[in-house]
């Protein structure tokens, strides 16, 4: 499938159901270079992930344990990923008129035992993160390695989907609508999480916090 066919399919599924989960979606070459880069990055580049402005470090650790490293244009892998994500943005804006504007994303490394409890990536009324994108960089993931992404409906506790973090799987969903969690990983788990935002800057709040 070409990138543009893939982007169309994602856009169509977002339109119909608000989420899209596709395996072997990320181009293999791009996925390989990202998978290689995330393993090559020195550990000092990663930092404990937070959960928002007001929360203490201690509180954050109860909710999530992964370590993250923001992705920028300074490496080939980072550049190619951001370009690919830009293509997806364009296709979604064309199909859904979401007005997606900026994109930010980070690598995440879950070590054995790490998890991320049920959360939403954005809150209604605080129109910052509109669409979440997640992709996985684990070439030989086994069911017994845990670390599934579990996606729930807006209301209710019966999962909509349980996704294994397999190499090249792409997950996209409306950030305000789908609570989700990462079950404890039983081995190193590498992913990318990213968010498209609308341009909601105004005089009282210039740039929504990451
Ligand atoms: C996140 C997140 C999911 C995953 O970083 O907000 O939900 O499967 N990640 O890594
Ligand atoms: Mn999330």
Tab-separated table of C-alpha atoms and ligand atoms in Angstrom:
chain	number	residue	atom	x	y	z
A	1	UNK	CA	0.000	0.000	0.000
A	2	UNK	CA	1.312	3.459	-0.852
A	3	UNK	CA	1.606	6.139	1.818
A	4	UNK	CA	-1.287	8.060	0.314
A	5	UNK	CA	-3.545	4.980	0.258
A	6	UNK	CA	-2.625	4.313	3.871
A	7	UNK	CA	-3.312	7.921	4.872
A	8	UNK	CA	-6.707	7.743	3.123
A	9	UNK	CA	-7.572	4.585	5.009
A	10	UNK	CA	-6.607	6.088	8.366
A	11	UNK	CA	-8.628	9.226	7.598
A	12	UNK	CA	-11.639	7.140	6.592
A	13	UNK	CA	-11.519	5.079	9.804
A	14	UNK	CA	-11.131	8.182	11.967
A	15	UNK	CA	-14.147	9.631	10.182
A	16	UNK	CA	-16.238	6.478	10.711
A	17	UNK	CA	-15.210	5.360	14.197
A	18	UNK	CA	-12.784	7.844	15.706
A	19	UNK	CA	-9.843	5.455	15.734
A	20	UNK	CA	-7.726	3.364	13.401
A	21	UNK	CA	-5.414	0.444	14.142
A	22	UNK	CA	-3.363	-0.961	11.271
A	23	UNK	CA	-0.543	-3.485	11.324
A	24	UNK	CA	2.541	-3.166	9.119
A	25	UNK	CA	1.481	0.377	8.383
A	26	UNK	CA	4.656	2.361	8.898
A	27	UNK	CA	6.987	1.961	5.889
A	28	UNK	CA	9.520	-0.740	6.852
A	29	UNK	CA	12.540	1.392	6.022
A	30	UNK	CA	11.338	4.276	8.188
A	31	UNK	CA	10.400	1.911	10.986
A	32	UNK	CA	13.835	0.295	10.835
A	33	UNK	CA	15.693	3.579	11.077
A	34	UNK	CA	13.526	4.741	13.984
A	35	UNK	CA	13.942	1.394	15.747
A	36	UNK	CA	17.692	1.653	15.293
A	37	UNK	CA	17.857	5.259	16.464
A	38	UNK	CA	15.822	4.733	19.623
A	39	UNK	CA	18.177	1.925	20.688
A	40	UNK	CA	21.256	3.990	19.850
A	41	UNK	CA	20.236	7.085	21.822
A	42	UNK	CA	22.286	7.548	24.988
A	43	UNK	CA	20.194	7.015	28.107
A	44	UNK	CA	20.820	10.628	29.215
A	45	UNK	CA	18.589	11.730	26.352
A	46	UNK	CA	15.625	10.023	27.996
A	47	UNK	CA	13.806	11.447	30.950
A	48	UNK	CA	11.017	10.272	33.194
A	49	UNK	CA	7.743	11.247	31.632
A	50	UNK	CA	5.436	13.632	33.461
A	51	UNK	CA	1.661	13.883	33.480
A	52	UNK	CA	1.093	17.623	33.389
A	53	UNK	CA	1.935	20.920	34.943
A	54	UNK	CA	0.403	20.488	38.374
A	55	UNK	CA	1.464	16.968	39.204
A	56	UNK	CA	4.398	16.056	41.359
A	57	UNK	CA	7.049	13.621	40.224
A	58	UNK	CA	5.877	11.142	42.865
A	59	UNK	CA	2.294	11.215	41.655
A	60	UNK	CA	3.395	10.798	38.054
A	61	UNK	CA	5.243	7.585	38.901
A	62	UNK	CA	2.036	5.951	40.085
A	63	UNK	CA	0.458	6.651	36.731
A	64	UNK	CA	3.266	6.106	34.262
A	65	UNK	CA	6.777	4.693	34.347
A	66	UNK	CA	8.091	5.135	30.841
A	67	UNK	CA	11.001	7.324	29.818
A	68	UNK	CA	10.725	9.635	26.840
A	69	UNK	CA	12.866	11.520	24.345
A	70	UNK	CA	11.314	14.183	22.120
A	71	UNK	CA	11.884	13.772	18.398
A	72	UNK	CA	13.173	16.604	16.229
A	73	UNK	CA	14.501	17.177	12.731
A	74	UNK	CA	18.151	16.845	13.669
A	75	UNK	CA	18.525	13.195	12.665
A	76	UNK	CA	17.582	11.472	9.426
A	77	UNK	CA	15.180	9.154	11.210
A	78	UNK	CA	13.555	12.035	13.086
A	79	UNK	CA	13.293	14.137	9.955
A	80	UNK	CA	11.761	11.320	7.907
A	81	UNK	CA	9.278	10.506	10.659
A	82	UNK	CA	8.152	14.133	10.974
A	83	UNK	CA	7.764	14.350	7.211
A	84	UNK	CA	5.681	11.173	7.149
A	85	UNK	CA	3.538	12.470	10.010
A	86	UNK	CA	3.078	15.691	8.012
A	87	UNK	CA	1.696	13.663	5.106
A	88	UNK	CA	-0.795	11.972	7.399
A	89	UNK	CA	-1.823	15.352	8.789
A	90	UNK	CA	-2.511	16.672	5.306
A	91	UNK	CA	-4.634	13.680	4.327
A	92	UNK	CA	-6.670	13.888	7.529
A	93	UNK	CA	-7.224	17.624	7.178
A	94	UNK	CA	-8.409	17.084	3.603
A	95	UNK	CA	-10.853	14.353	4.554
A	96	UNK	CA	-12.054	15.561	7.953
A	97	UNK	CA	-11.404	19.307	8.095
A	98	UNK	CA	-9.939	18.902	11.573
A	99	UNK	CA	-7.615	21.867	11.081
A	100	UNK	CA	-4.641	19.990	12.493
A	101	UNK	CA	-1.802	22.455	12.774
A	102	UNK	CA	1.284	21.366	14.674
A	103	UNK	CA	2.737	17.986	15.567
A	104	UNK	CA	4.897	16.882	18.471
A	105	UNK	CA	6.129	13.399	19.248
A	106	UNK	CA	8.490	11.458	21.448
A	107	UNK	CA	10.118	8.089	21.662
A	108	UNK	CA	9.048	6.144	24.710
A	109	UNK	CA	10.982	3.341	26.364
A	110	UNK	CA	9.162	1.059	28.760
A	111	UNK	CA	11.518	-1.181	30.699
A	112	UNK	CA	10.420	-4.425	32.301
A	113	UNK	CA	7.517	-3.667	34.639
A	114	UNK	CA	6.795	-0.220	33.184
A	115	UNK	CA	3.187	0.756	32.426
A	116	UNK	CA	0.920	3.721	31.806
A	117	UNK	CA	-2.408	3.619	33.648
A	118	UNK	CA	-5.727	4.563	32.034
A	119	UNK	CA	-5.680	8.156	30.842
A	120	UNK	CA	-6.904	10.562	28.196
A	121	UNK	CA	-4.378	12.492	26.124
A	122	UNK	CA	-6.495	15.642	26.095
A	123	UNK	CA	-9.389	17.145	27.948
A	124	UNK	CA	-12.520	18.568	26.432
A	125	UNK	CA	-12.681	22.335	26.236
A	126	UNK	CA	-8.937	22.565	26.409
A	127	UNK	CA	-8.610	22.126	22.684
A	128	UNK	CA	-4.975	21.348	22.358
A	129	UNK	CA	-4.258	17.762	21.457
A	130	UNK	CA	-6.783	16.649	18.869
A	131	UNK	CA	-5.402	13.470	17.388
A	132	UNK	CA	-3.035	10.897	18.902
A	133	UNK	CA	-0.662	8.761	16.840
A	134	UNK	CA	1.242	5.798	18.255
A	135	UNK	CA	3.589	3.438	16.463
A	136	UNK	CA	5.785	0.583	17.620
A	137	UNK	CA	9.429	-0.235	17.094
A	138	UNK	CA	9.669	-3.819	18.403
A	139	UNK	CA	10.680	-6.345	15.722
A	140	UNK	CA	10.054	-9.569	17.633
A	141	UNK	CA	7.257	-8.926	20.071
A	142	UNK	CA	5.584	-12.009	21.568
A	143	UNK	CA	2.146	-12.184	23.191
A	144	UNK	CA	3.802	-13.148	26.485
A	145	UNK	CA	5.818	-9.916	26.478
A	146	UNK	CA	2.731	-7.988	27.660
A	147	UNK	CA	2.839	-4.246	27.085
A	148	UNK	CA	-0.426	-4.108	25.141
A	149	UNK	CA	-2.131	-0.815	24.462
A	150	UNK	CA	-5.742	-1.166	25.627
A	151	UNK	CA	-8.230	1.288	24.139
A	152	UNK	CA	-11.585	1.871	25.847
A	153	UNK	CA	-14.787	3.483	24.633
A	154	UNK	CA	-15.511	6.966	25.950
A	155	UNK	CA	-17.890	5.473	28.513
A	156	UNK	CA	-17.592	1.898	29.763
A	157	UNK	CA	-14.869	-0.478	30.787
A	158	UNK	CA	-15.052	-3.119	28.058
A	159	UNK	CA	-12.013	-2.601	25.826
A	160	UNK	CA	-12.565	-1.715	22.193
A	161	UNK	CA	-9.142	-3.016	21.217
A	162	UNK	CA	-6.040	-4.571	22.684
A	163	UNK	CA	-3.011	-3.826	20.542
A	164	UNK	CA	0.313	-5.644	20.701
A	165	UNK	CA	3.219	-3.209	20.275
A	166	UNK	CA	4.436	-4.911	17.114
A	167	UNK	CA	6.894	-3.383	14.658
A	168	UNK	CA	5.117	-1.040	12.256
A	169	UNK	CA	1.655	-1.145	13.815
A	170	UNK	CA	0.028	2.274	13.670
A	171	UNK	CA	-2.655	3.484	16.069
A	172	UNK	CA	-4.461	6.783	15.549
A	173	UNK	CA	-7.369	8.081	17.632
A	174	UNK	CA	-9.197	11.229	18.698
A	175	UNK	CA	-7.294	12.370	21.789
A	176	UNK	CA	-10.314	13.546	23.795
A	177	UNK	CA	-12.483	10.511	23.225
A	178	UNK	CA	-10.612	7.330	23.984
A	179	UNK	CA	-9.265	6.447	27.428
A	180	UNK	CA	-6.357	4.034	27.042
A	181	UNK	CA	-3.582	2.352	28.999
A	182	UNK	CA	-0.342	0.482	28.497
A	183	UNK	CA	-0.206	-2.827	30.383
A	184	UNK	CA	3.063	-3.686	32.141
A	185	UNK	CA	5.768	-4.652	29.667
A	186	UNK	CA	7.767	-7.771	30.426
A	187	UNK	CA	10.706	-6.761	28.279
A	188	UNK	CA	12.014	-3.529	26.731
A	189	UNK	CA	9.217	-1.879	24.770
A	190	UNK	CA	9.868	0.957	22.325
A	191	UNK	CA	7.183	3.178	20.862
A	192	UNK	CA	6.554	6.626	19.461
A	193	UNK	CA	3.636	8.686	20.702
A	194	UNK	CA	2.664	11.878	18.919
A	195	UNK	CA	-0.085	14.466	18.905
A	196	UNK	CA	-1.546	16.775	16.338
A	197	UNK	CA	-2.788	20.052	17.706
A	198	UNK	CA	-4.969	22.774	16.393
A	199	UNK	CA	-3.677	26.299	16.622
A	200	UNK	CA	-5.481	27.376	19.759
A	201	UNK	CA	-3.129	30.150	20.829
A	202	UNK	CA	-4.882	33.193	22.196
A	203	UNK	CA	-3.936	36.097	24.398
A	204	UNK	CA	-4.463	34.215	27.658
A	205	UNK	CA	-2.718	30.973	26.789
A	206	UNK	CA	0.010	31.199	24.238
A	207	UNK	CA	1.277	27.681	23.704
A	208	UNK	CA	-0.350	24.653	25.323
A	209	UNK	CA	2.046	22.700	27.476
A	210	UNK	CA	3.488	19.418	26.224
B	1	LIG	C1	1.032	7.933	25.614
B	1	LIG	C2	0.463	6.603	25.306
B	1	LIG	C3	0.659	4.442	24.245
B	1	LIG	C4	1.648	3.392	23.836
B	1	LIG	O1	2.270	8.090	25.538
B	1	LIG	O2	0.242	8.858	25.937
B	1	LIG	O3	-0.687	6.409	25.585
B	1	LIG	O4	1.183	2.317	23.422
B	1	LIG	N1	1.223	5.657	24.706
B	1	LIG	O5	2.871	3.600	23.940
B	2	LIG	MN1	-1.776	8.304	25.874
